[in-house]
N, CA, C and O atoms as a MOPAC input file, in Angstrom:
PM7 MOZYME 1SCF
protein

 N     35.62200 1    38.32400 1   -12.17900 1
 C     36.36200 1    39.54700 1   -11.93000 1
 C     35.45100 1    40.75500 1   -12.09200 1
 O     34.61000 1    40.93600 1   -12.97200 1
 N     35.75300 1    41.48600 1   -11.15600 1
 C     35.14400 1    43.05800 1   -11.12400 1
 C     35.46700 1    44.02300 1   -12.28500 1
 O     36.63900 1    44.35500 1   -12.45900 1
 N     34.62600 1    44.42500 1   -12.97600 1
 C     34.89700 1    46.14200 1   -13.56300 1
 C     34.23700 1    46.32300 1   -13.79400 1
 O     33.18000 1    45.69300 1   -13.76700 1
 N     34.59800 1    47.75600 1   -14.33100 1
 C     33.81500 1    49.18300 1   -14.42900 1
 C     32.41000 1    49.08900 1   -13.51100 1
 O     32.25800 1    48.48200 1   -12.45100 1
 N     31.48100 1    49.84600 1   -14.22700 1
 C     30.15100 1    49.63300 1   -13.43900 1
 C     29.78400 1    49.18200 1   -12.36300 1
 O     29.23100 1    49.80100 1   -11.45300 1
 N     30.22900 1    47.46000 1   -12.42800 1
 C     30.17700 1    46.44400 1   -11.53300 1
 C     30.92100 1    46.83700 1   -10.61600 1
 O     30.34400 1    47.01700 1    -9.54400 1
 N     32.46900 1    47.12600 1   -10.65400 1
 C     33.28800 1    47.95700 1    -9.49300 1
 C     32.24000 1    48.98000 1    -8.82600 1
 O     31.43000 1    48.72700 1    -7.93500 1
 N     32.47500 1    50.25400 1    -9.51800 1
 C     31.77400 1    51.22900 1    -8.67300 1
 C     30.42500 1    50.97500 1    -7.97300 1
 O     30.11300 1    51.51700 1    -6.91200 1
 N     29.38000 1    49.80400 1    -8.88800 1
 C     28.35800 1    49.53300 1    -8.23100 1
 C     28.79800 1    49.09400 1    -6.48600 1
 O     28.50000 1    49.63700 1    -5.42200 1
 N     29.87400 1    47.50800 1    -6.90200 1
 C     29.98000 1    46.69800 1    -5.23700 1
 C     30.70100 1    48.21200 1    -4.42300 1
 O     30.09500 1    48.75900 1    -3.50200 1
 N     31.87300 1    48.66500 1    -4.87200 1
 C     31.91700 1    49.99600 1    -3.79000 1
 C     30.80400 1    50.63400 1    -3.68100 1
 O     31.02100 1    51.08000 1    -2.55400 1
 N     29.90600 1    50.98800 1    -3.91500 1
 C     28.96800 1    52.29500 1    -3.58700 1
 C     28.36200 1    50.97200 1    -2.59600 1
 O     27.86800 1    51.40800 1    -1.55700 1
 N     28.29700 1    49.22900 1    -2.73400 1
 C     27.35200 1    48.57600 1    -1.19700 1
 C     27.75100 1    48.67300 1    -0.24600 1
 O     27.14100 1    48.81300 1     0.81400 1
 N     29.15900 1    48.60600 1    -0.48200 1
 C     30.72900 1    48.49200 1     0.42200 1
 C     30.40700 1    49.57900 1     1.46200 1
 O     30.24300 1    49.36400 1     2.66300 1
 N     30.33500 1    50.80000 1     0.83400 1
 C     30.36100 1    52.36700 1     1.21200 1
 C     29.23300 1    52.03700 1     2.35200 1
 O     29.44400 1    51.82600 1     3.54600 1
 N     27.89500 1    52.05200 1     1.61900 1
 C     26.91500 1    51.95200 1     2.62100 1
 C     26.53800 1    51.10500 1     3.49200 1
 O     25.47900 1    51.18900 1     4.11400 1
 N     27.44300 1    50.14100 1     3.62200 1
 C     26.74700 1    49.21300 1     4.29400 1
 C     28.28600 1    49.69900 1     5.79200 1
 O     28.36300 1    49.16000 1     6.89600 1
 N     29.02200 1    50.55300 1     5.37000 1
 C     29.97300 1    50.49000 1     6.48300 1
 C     29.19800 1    52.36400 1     7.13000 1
 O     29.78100 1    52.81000 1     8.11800 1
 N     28.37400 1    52.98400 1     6.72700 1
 C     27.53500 1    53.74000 1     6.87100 1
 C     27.56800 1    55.24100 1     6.26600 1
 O     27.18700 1    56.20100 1     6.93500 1
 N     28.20500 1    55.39800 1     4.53600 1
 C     28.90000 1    56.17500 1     4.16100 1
 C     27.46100 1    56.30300 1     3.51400 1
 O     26.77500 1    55.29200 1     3.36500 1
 N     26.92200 1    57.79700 1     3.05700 1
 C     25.85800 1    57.97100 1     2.46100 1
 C     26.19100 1    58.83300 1     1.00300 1
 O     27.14200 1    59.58900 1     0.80600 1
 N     25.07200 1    58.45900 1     0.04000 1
 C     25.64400 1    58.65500 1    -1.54600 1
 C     24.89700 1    60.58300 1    -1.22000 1
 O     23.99700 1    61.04800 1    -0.52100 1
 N     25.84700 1    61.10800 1    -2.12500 1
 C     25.53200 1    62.36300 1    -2.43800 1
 C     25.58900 1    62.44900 1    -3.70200 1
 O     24.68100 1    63.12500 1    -4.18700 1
 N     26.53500 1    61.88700 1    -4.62900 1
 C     26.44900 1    61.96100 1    -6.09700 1
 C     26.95300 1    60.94200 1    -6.96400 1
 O     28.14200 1    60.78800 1    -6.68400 1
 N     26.62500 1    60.22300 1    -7.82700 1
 C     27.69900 1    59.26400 1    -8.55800 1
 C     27.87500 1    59.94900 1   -10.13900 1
 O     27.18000 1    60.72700 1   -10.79200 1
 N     28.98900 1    59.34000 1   -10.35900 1
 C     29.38200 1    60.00000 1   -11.85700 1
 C     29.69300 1    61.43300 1   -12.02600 1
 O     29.86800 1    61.77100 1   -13.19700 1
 N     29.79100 1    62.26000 1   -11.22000 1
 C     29.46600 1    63.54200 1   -11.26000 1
 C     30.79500 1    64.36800 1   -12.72100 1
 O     32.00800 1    64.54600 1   -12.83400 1
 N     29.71900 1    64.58300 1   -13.40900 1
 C     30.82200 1    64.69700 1   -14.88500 1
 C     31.57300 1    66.66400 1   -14.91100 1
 O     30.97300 1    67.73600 1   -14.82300 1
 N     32.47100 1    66.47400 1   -15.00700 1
 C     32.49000 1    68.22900 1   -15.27800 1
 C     33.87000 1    68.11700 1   -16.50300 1
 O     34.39900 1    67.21500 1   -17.15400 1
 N     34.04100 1    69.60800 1   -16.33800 1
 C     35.38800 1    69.62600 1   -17.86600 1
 C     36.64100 1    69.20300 1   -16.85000 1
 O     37.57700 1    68.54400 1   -17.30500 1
 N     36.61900 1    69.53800 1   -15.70700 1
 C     37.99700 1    68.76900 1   -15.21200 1
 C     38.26800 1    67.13300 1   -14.81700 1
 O     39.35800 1    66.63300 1   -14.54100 1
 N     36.77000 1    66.36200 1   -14.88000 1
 C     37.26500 1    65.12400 1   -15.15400 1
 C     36.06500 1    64.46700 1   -14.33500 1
 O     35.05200 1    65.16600 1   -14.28000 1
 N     36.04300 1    63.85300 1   -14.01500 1
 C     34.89700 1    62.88800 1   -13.06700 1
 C     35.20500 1    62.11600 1   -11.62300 1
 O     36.21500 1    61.51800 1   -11.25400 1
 N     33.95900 1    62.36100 1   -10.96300 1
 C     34.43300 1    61.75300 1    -9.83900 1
 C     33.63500 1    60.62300 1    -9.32200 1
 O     32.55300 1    60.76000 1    -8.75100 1
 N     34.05200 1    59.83100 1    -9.48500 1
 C     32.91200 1    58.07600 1    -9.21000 1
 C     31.84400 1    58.27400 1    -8.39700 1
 O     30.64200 1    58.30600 1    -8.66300 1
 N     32.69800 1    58.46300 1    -6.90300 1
 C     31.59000 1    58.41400 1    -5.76700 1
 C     31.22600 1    59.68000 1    -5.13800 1
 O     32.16800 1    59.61200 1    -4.34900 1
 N     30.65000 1    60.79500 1    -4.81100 1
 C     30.57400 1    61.63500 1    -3.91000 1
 C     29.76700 1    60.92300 1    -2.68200 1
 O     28.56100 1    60.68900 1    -2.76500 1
 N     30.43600 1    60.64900 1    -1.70500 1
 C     29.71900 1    60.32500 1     0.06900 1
 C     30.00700 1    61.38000 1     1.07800 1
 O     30.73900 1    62.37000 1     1.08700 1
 N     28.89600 1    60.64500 1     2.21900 1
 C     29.55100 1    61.69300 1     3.79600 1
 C     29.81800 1    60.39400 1     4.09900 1
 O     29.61200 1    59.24200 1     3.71800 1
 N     30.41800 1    61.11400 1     5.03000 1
 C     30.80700 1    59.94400 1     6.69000 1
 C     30.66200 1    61.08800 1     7.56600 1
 O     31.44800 1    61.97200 1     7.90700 1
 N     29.43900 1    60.83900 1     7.84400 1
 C     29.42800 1    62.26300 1     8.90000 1
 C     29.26300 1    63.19900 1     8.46000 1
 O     28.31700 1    63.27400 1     7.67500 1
 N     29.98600 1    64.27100 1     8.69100 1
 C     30.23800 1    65.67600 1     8.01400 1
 C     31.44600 1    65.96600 1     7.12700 1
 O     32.13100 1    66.98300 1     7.01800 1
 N     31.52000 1    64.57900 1     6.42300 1
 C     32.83100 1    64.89000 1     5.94600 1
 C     32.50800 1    64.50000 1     4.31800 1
 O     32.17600 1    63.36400 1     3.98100 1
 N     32.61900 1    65.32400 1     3.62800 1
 C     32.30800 1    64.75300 1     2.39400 1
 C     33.41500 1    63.98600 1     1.45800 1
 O     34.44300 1    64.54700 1     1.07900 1
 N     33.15400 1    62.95400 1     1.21200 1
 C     34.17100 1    61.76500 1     0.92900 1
 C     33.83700 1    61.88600 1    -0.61700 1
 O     32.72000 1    61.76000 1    -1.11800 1
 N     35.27800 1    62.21100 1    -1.41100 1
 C     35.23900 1    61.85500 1    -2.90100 1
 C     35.94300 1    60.22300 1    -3.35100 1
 O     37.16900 1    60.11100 1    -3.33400 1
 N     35.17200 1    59.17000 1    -3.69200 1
 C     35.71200 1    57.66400 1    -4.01800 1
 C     36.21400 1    57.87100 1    -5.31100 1
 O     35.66000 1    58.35100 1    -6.30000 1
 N     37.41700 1    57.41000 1    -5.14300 1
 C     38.04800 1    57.04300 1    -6.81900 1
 C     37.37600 1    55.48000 1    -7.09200 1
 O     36.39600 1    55.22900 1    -6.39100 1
 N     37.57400 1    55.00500 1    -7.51800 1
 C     37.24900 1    53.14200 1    -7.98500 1
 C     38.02000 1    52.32100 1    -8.80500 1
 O     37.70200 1    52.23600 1    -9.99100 1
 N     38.61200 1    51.93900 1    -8.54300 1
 C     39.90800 1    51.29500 1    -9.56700 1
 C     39.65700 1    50.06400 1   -10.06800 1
 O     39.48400 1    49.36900 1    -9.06700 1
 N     39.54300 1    49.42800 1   -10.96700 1
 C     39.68700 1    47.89500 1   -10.93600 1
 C     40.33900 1    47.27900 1   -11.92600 1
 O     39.93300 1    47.41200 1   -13.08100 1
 N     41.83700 1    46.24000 1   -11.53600 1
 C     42.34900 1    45.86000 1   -12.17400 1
 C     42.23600 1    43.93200 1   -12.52800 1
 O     41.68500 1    43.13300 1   -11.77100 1
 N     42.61000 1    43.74000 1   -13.25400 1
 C     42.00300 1    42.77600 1   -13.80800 1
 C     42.94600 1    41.51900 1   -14.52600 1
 O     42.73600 1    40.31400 1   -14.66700 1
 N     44.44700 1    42.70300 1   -15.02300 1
 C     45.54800 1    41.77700 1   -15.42100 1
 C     46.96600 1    41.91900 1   -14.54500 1
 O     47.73300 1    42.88000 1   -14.60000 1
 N     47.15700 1    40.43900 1   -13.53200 1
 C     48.30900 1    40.96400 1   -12.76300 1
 C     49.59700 1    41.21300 1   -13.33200 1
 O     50.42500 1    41.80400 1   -12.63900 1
 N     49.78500 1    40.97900 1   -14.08300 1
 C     51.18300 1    41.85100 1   -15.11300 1
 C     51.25600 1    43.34600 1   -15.14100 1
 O     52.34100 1    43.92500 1   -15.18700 1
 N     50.05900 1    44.00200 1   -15.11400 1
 C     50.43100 1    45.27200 1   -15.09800 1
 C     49.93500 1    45.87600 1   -13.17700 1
 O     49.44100 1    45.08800 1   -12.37000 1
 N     50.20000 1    47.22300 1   -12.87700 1
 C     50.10000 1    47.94600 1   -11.42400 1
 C     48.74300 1    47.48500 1   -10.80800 1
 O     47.78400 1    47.18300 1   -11.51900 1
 N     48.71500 1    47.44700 1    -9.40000 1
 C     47.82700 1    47.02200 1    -9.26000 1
 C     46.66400 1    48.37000 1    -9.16400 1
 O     47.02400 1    49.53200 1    -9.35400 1
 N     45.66300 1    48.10100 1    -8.93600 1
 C     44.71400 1    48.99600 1    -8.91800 1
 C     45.22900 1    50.58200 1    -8.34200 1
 O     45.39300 1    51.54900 1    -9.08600 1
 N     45.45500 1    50.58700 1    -6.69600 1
 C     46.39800 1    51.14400 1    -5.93500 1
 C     46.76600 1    52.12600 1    -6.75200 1
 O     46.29600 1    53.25300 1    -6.90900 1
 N     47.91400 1    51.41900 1    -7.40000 1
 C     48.95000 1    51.98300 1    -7.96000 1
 C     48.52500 1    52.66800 1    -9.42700 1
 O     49.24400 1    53.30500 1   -10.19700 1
 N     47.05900 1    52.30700 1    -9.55000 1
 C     47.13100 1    53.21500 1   -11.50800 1
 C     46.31400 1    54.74400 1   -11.03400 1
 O     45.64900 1    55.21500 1   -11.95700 1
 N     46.29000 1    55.58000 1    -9.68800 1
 C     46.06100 1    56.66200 1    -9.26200 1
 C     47.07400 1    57.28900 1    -9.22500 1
 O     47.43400 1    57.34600 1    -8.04900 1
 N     47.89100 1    57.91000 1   -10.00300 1
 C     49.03800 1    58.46600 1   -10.23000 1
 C     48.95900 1    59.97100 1   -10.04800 1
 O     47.88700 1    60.56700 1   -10.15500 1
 N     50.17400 1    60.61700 1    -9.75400 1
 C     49.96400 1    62.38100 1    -8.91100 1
 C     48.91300 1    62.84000 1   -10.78400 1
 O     47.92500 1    63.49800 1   -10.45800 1
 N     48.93300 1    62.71900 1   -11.77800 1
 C     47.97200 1    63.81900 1   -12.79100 1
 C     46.58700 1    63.10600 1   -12.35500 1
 O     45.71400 1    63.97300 1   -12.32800 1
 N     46.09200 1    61.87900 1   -12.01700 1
 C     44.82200 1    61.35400 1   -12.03300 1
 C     44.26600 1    62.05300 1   -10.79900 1
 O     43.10400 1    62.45700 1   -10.75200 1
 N     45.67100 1    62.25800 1    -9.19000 1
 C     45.06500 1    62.84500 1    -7.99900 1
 C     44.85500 1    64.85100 1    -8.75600 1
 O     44.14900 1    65.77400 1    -8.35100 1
 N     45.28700 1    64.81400 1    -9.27200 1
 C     45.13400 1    66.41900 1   -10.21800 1
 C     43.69300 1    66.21300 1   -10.68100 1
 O     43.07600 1    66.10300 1    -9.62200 1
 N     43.19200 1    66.14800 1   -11.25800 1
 C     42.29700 1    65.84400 1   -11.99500 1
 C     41.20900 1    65.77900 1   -10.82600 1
 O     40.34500 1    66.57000 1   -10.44800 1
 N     41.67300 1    64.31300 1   -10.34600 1
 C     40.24200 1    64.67000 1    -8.86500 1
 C     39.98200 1    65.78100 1    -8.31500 1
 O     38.85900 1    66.22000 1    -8.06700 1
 N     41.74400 1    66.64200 1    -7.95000 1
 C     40.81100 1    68.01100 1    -7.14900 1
 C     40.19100 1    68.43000 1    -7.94600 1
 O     38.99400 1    68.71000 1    -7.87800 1
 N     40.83900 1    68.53300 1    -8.75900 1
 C     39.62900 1    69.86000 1    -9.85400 1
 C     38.34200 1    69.90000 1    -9.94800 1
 O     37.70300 1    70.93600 1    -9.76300 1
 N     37.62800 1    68.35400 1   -10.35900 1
 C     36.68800 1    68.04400 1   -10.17400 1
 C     36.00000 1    67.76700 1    -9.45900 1
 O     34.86200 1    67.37600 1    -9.71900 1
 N     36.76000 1    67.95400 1    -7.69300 1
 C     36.16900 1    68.43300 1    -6.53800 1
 C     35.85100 1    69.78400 1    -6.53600 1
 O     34.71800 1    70.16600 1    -6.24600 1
 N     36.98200 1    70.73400 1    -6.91200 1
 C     36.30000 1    71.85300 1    -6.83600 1
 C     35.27900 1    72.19300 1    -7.66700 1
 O     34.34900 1    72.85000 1    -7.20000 1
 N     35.27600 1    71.81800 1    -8.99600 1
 C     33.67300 1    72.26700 1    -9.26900 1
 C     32.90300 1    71.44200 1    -9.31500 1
 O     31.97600 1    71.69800 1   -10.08400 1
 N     32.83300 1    70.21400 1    -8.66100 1
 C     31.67300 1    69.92400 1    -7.33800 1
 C     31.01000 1    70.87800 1    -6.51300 1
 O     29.87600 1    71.33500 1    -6.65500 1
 N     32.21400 1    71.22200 1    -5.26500 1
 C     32.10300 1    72.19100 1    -4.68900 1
 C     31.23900 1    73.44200 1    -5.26500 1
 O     30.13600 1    73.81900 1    -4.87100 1
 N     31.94500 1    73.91800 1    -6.18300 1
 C     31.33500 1    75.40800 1    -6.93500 1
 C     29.49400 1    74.93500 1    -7.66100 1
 O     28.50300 1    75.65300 1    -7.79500 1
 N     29.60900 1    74.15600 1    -7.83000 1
 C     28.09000 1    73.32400 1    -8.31300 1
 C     26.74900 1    73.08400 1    -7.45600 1
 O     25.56600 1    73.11500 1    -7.79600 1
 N     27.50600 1    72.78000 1    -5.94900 1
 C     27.18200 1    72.18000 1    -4.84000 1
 C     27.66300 1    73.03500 1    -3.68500 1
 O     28.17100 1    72.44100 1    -2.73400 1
 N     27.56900 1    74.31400 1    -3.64800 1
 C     28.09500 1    74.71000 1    -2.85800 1
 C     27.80600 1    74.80800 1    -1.28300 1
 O     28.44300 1    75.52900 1    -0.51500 1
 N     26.99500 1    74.16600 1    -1.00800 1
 C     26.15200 1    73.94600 1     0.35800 1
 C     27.19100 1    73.33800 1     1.06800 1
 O     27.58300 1    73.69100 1     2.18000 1
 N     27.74400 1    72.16800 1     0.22000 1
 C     29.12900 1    71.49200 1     0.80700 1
 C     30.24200 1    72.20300 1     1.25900 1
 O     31.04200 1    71.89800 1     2.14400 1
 N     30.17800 1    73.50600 1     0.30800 1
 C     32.02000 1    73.82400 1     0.47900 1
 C     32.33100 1    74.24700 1     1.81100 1
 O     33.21600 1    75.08400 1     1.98700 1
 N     31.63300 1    73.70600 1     2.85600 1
 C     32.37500 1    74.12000 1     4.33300 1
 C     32.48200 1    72.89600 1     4.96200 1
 O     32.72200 1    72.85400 1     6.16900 1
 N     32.29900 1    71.63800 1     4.13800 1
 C     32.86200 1    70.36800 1     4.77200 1
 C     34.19800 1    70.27100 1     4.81700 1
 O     34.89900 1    71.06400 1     4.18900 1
 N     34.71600 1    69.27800 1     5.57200 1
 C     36.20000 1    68.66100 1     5.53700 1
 C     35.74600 1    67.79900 1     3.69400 1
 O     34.69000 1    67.54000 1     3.11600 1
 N     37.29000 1    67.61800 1     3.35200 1
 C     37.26700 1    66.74200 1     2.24300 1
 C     37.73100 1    65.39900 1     2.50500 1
 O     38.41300 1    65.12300 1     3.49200 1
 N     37.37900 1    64.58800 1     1.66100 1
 C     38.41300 1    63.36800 1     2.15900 1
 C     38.81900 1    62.54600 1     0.62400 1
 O     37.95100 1    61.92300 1     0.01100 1
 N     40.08400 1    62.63900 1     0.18300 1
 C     39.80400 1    61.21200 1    -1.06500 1
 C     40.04900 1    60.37700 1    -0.78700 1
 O     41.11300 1    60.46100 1    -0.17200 1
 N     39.52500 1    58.93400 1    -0.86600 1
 C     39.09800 1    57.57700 1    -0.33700 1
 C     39.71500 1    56.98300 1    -2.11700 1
 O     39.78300 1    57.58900 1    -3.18600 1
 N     40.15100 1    55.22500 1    -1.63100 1
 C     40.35300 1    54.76400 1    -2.96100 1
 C     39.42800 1    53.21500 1    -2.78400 1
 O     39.54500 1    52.49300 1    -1.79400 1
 N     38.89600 1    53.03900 1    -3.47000 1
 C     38.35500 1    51.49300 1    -3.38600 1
 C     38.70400 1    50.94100 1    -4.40500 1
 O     38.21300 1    51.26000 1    -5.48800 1
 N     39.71000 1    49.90700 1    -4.27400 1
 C     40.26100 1    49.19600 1    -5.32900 1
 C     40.35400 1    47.72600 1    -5.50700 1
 O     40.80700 1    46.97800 1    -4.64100 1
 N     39.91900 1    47.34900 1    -6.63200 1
 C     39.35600 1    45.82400 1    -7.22700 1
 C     41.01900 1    45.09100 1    -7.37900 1
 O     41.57500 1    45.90400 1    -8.11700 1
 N     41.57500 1    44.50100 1    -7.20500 1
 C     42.48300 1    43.27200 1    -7.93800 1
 C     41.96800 1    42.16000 1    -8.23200 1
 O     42.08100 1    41.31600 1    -7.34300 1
 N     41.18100 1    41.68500 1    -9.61000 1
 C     40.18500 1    40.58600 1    -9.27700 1
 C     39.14100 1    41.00600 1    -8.47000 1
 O     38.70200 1    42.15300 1    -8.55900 1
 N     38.54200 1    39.90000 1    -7.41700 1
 C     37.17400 1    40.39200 1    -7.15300 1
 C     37.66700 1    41.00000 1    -5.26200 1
 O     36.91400 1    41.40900 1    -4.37800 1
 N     39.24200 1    40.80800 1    -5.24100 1
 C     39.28400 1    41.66000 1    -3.86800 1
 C     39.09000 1    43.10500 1    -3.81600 1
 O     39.58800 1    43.95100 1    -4.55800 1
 N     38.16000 1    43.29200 1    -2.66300 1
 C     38.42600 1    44.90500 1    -2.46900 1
 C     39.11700 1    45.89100 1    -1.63300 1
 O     38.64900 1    45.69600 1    -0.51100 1
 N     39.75100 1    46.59500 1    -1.57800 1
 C     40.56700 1    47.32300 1    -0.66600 1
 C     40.14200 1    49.01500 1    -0.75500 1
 O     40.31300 1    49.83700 1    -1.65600 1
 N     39.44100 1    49.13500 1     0.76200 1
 C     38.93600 1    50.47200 1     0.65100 1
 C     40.22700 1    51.05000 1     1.66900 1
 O     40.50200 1    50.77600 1     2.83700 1
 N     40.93100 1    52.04300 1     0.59600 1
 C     41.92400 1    52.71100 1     1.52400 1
 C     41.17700 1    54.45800 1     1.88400 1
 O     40.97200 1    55.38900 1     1.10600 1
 N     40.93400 1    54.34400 1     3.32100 1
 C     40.87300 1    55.98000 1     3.32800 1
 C     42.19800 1    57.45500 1     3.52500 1
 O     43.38000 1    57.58400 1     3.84400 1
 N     41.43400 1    58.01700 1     3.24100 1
 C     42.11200 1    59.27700 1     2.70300 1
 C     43.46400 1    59.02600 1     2.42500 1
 O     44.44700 1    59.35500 1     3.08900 1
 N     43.38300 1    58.19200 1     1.00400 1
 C     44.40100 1    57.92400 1     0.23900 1
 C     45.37100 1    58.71900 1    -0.38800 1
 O     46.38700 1    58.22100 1    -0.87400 1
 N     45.07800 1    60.17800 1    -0.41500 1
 C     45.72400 1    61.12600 1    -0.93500 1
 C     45.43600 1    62.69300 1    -0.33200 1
 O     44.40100 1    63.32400 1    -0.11600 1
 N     46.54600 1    62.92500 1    -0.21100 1
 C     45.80800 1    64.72400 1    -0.07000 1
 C     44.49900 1    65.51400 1    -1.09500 1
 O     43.71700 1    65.00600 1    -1.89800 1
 N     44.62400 1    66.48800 1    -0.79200 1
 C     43.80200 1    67.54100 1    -1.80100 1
 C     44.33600 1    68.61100 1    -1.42200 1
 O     44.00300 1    69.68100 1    -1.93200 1

């Protein structure tokens, strides 16, 4: 079974090998963290990474709840404000999520 590290590591092969390019990983600020920063193009893609592990509880999917999609913008925007070369891309949040060792890359899984 997939986690932590190991998750975000196989997404970030996942990412590139479907032709998504890394701009930042881990990117830490006071509003929270964001796993993956990618493009696809001109579009700068923020990856959440989920990986769940016990099927009794939600599946991966499902543990991105509306305060966790809170949290991401924020920490898109001061991405953005950090990185500001970006702030005239499109955004996109993307979810790549583990159940066990399946992966499910959903795009633009959520607004911003």
């Amino acid at each position: 079974m997939i986690r932590g590290a190991q998750a975000e590591d196989a997404a970030l092969a996942l990412l590139q090998r479907r032709g998504l390019e890394l701009v930042a990983r881990n990117f830490r600020c006071r509003g929270g963290e964001l796993d993956l920063v990618m493009l696809d193009d001109d579009v700068l893609v923020i990856v959440e990474v989920r990986a769940r592990t016990h099927p009794g509880f939600a599946g991966a999917a499902e543990s991105v709840d509306a305060r966790k999609r809170a949290r991401l913008v924020a920490a898109t925007q001061m991405f953005l404000l950090a990185y500001p070369h970006h702030a005239q891309r499109a955004v996109r949040f993307d979810l790549v999520a583990y159940d066990g060792n399946r992966a499910e890359w959903i795009q633009a899984a959520f607004d911003g």
